[in-house]
C-alpha positions as a printed NumPy array, in Angstrom:
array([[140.152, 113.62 , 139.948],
       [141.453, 111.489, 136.846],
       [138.144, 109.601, 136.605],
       [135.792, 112.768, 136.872],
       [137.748, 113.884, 134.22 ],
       [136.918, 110.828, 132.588],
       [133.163, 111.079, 133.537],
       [133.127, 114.609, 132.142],
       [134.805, 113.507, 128.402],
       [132.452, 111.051, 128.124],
       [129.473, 112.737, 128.257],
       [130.924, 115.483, 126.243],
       [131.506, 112.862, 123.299],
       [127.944, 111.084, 124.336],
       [126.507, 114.651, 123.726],
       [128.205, 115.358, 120.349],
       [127.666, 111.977, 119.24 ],
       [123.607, 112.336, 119.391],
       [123.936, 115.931, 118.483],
       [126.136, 114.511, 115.254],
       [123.979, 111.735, 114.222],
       [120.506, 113.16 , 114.448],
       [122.19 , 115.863, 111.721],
       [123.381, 112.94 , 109.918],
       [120.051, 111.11 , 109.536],
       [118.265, 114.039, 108.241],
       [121.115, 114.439, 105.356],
       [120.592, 110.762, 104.51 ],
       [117.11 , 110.94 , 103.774],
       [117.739, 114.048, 101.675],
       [119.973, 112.273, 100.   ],
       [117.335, 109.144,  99.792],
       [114.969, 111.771,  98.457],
       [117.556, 112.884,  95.679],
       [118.1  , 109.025,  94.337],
       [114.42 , 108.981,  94.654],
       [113.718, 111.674,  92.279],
       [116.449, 110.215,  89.709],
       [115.105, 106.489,  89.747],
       [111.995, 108.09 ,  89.1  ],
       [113.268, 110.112,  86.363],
       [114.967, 106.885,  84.792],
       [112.181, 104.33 ,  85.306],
       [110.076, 103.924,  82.1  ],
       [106.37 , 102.914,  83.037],
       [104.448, 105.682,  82.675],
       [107.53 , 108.029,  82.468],
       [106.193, 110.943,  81.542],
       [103.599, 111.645,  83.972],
       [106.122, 110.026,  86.64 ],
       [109.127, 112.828,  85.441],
       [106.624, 115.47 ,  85.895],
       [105.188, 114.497,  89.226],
       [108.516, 114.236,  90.453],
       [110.08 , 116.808,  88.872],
       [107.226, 119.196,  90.758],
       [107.973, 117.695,  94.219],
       [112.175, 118.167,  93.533],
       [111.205, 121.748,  92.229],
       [109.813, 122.346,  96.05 ],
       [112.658, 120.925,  97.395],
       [115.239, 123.12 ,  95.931],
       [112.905, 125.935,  96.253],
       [112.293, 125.218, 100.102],
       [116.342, 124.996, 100.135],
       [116.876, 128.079,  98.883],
       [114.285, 129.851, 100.947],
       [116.477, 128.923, 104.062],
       [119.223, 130.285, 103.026],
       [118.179, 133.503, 101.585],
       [119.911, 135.796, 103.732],
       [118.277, 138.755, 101.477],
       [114.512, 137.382, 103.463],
       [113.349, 138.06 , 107.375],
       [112.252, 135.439, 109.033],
       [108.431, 136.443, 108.731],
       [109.003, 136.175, 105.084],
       [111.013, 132.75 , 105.045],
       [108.491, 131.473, 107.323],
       [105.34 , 132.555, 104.963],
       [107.368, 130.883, 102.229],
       [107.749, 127.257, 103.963],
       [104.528, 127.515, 105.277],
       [103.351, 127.778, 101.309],
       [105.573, 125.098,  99.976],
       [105.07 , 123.024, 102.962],
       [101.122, 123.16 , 101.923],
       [101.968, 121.951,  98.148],
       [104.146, 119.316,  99.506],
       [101.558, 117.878, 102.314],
       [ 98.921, 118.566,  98.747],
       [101.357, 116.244,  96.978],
       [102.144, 113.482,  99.933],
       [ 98.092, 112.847, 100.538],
       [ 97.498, 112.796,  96.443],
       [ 99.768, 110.363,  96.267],
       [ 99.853, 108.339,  99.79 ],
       [ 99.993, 104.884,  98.112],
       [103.379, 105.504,  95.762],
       [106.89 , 106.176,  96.353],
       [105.803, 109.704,  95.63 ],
       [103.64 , 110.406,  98.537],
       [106.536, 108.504, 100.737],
       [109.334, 110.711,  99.362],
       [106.429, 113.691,  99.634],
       [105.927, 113.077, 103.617],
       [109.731, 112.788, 103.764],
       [110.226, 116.302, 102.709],
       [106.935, 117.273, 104.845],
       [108.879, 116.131, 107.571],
       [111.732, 117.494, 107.269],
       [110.311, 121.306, 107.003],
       [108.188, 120.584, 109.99 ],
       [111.547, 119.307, 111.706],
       [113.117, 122.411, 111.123],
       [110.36 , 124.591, 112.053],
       [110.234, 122.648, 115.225],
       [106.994, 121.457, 114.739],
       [107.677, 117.798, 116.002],
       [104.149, 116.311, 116.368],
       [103.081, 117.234, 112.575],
       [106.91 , 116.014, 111.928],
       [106.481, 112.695, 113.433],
       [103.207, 112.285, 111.654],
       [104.537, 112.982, 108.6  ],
       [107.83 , 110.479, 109.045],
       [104.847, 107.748, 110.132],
       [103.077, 108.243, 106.845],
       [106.52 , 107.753, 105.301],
       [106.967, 104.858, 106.957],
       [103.619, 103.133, 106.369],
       [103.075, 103.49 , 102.99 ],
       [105.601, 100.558, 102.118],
       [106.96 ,  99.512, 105.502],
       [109.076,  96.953, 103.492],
       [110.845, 100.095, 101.524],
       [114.615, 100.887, 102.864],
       [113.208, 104.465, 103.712],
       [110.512, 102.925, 105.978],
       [112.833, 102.251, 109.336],
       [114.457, 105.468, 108.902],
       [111.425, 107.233, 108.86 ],
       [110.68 , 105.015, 111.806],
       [113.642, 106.141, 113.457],
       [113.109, 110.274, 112.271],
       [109.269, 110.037, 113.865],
       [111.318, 108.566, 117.425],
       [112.972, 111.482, 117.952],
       [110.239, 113.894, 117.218],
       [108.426, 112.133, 120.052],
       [111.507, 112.384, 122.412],
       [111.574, 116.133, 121.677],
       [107.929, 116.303, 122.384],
       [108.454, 114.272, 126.379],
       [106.833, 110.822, 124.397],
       [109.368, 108.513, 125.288],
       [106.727, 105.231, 125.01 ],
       [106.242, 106.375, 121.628],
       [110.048, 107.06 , 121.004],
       [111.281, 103.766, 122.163],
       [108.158, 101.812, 120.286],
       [109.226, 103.694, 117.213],
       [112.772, 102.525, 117.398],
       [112.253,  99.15 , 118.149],
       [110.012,  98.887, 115.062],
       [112.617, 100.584, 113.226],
       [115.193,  97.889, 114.535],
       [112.72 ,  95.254, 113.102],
       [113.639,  95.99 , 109.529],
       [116.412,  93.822, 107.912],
       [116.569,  97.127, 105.829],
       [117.992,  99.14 , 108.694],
       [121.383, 100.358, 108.536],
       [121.496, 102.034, 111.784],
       [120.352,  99.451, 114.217],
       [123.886,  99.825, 116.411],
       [122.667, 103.678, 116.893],
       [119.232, 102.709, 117.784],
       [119.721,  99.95 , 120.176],
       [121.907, 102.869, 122.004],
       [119.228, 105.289, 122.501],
       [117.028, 102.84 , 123.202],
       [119.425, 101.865, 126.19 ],
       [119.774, 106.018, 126.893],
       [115.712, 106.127, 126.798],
       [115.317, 103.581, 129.217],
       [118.431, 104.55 , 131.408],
       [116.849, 108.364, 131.338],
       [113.426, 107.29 , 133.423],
       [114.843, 105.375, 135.378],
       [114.788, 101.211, 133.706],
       [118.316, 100.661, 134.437],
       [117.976,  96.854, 133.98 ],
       [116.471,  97.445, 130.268],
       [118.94 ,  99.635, 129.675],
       [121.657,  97.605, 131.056],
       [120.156,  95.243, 128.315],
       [120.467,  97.38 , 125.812],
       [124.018,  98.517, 126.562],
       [125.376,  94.702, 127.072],
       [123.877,  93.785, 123.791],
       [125.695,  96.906, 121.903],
       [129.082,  95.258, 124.119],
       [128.083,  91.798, 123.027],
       [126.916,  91.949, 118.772],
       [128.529,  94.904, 118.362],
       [131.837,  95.2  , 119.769],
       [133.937,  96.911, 116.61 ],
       [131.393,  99.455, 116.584],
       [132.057, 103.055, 118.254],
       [128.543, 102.956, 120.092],
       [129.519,  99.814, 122.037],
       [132.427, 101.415, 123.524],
       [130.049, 103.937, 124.682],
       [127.42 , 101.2  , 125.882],
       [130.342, 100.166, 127.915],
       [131.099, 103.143, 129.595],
       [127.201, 103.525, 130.508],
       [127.26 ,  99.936, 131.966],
       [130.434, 100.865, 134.232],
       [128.934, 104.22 , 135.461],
       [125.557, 102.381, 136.001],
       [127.25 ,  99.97 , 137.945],
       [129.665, 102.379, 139.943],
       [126.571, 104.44 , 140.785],
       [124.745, 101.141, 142.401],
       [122.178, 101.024, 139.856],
       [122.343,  97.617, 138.423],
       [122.798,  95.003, 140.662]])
């Protein structure tokens, strides 16, 4: 009884935990896309045309922000009204796909489309992100963003390639996170040896961190269930 009990508070953290962080990674990049619009604002080539090119994309993001929490609008009308700003931004993000603009543009793309549950224009839109300066500290987030749009959409070859690329960048701050889900993916159709892999390399690199811990539970349960020889 004790270790079902176990079993059971374990994947009722492990559920909360994903639940948690994929809330968490959106904030950071709105945050990203705040520190964006200030840099911007305090960088002096060509200031002037970059304040006001900025300044129009920021004005759609507090406009879009306010929109979704207008309690005063149905949800006919709040749609209409992201659907419209959603069209300036994308307008914006292809004007601009070579700049930090048009990454910072498909950011915000993506994050409407998120919310509207529209995860294959979503994922696009974190891709473009991504692959207009790969080497930018946005671009494995993005990476990472566009993953679990494909997850949501049953593309787990595309979820796992986009996290692996993601874990590529010396930029990315949330490899130990990745590297997990990368060991869930695998574990979910079925690759228990990758995902044992995964899991014993979480136990092994990153053993302070809270995702190991749950790497280790995963490799006991795999192993208690015959699953990994």
């Amino acid at each position: 009884m004790e270790k079902k009990e176990e079993k059971l508070t374990f994947s009722d953290k492990l559920g909360k935990w994903i639940l948690k962080n994929r809330v968490i990674l959106i904030s950071i990049l709105v945050v990203l896309f705040v520190g964006g619009v200030v840099s911007a604002i305090a960088f002096s080539a060509v200031k002037s045309n970059t304040e006001k090119k900025y300044a129009e994309l920021y004005a759609l993001s507090t406009e879009y922000n306010s929109v979704t929490v207008n309690v005063e609008l149905s949800d006919d009308e709040k749609n209409q009204q992201s659907d419209d700003i959603l069209a300036k931004v994308l307008k914006v993000a292809e004007d601009n796909s070579k700049t930090g603009l048009g990454i910072r543009a498909y950011m915000l793309a993506a994050e409407i489309q998120f919310n509207k549950k529209d995860y294959a224009a979503a994922a696009a839109s974190w891709d473009n992100a991504a692959k207009i300066n790969p080497k930018a500290y946005t671009a494995p987030l993005c990476l990472y963003n566009a993953a679990v749009c494909y997850e949501e959409l049953g593309n787990i070859d595309g979820a796992i390639a986009n996290i692996k690329k993601a874990c590529e960048s010396e930029n990315f701050t949330l490899k130990s996170k990745a590297i997990f889900n990368l060991g869930r993916l695998e574990e979910g159709r079925g690759n228990f040896a990758a995902a044992a892999e995964y899991y014993n390399d979480l136990v092994q690199n990153y053993s302070s961190d809270e995702k190991a811990k749950f790497a280790k539970s995963r490799l006991i349960f795999l192993t208690e269930q015959g699953k990994l020889n």
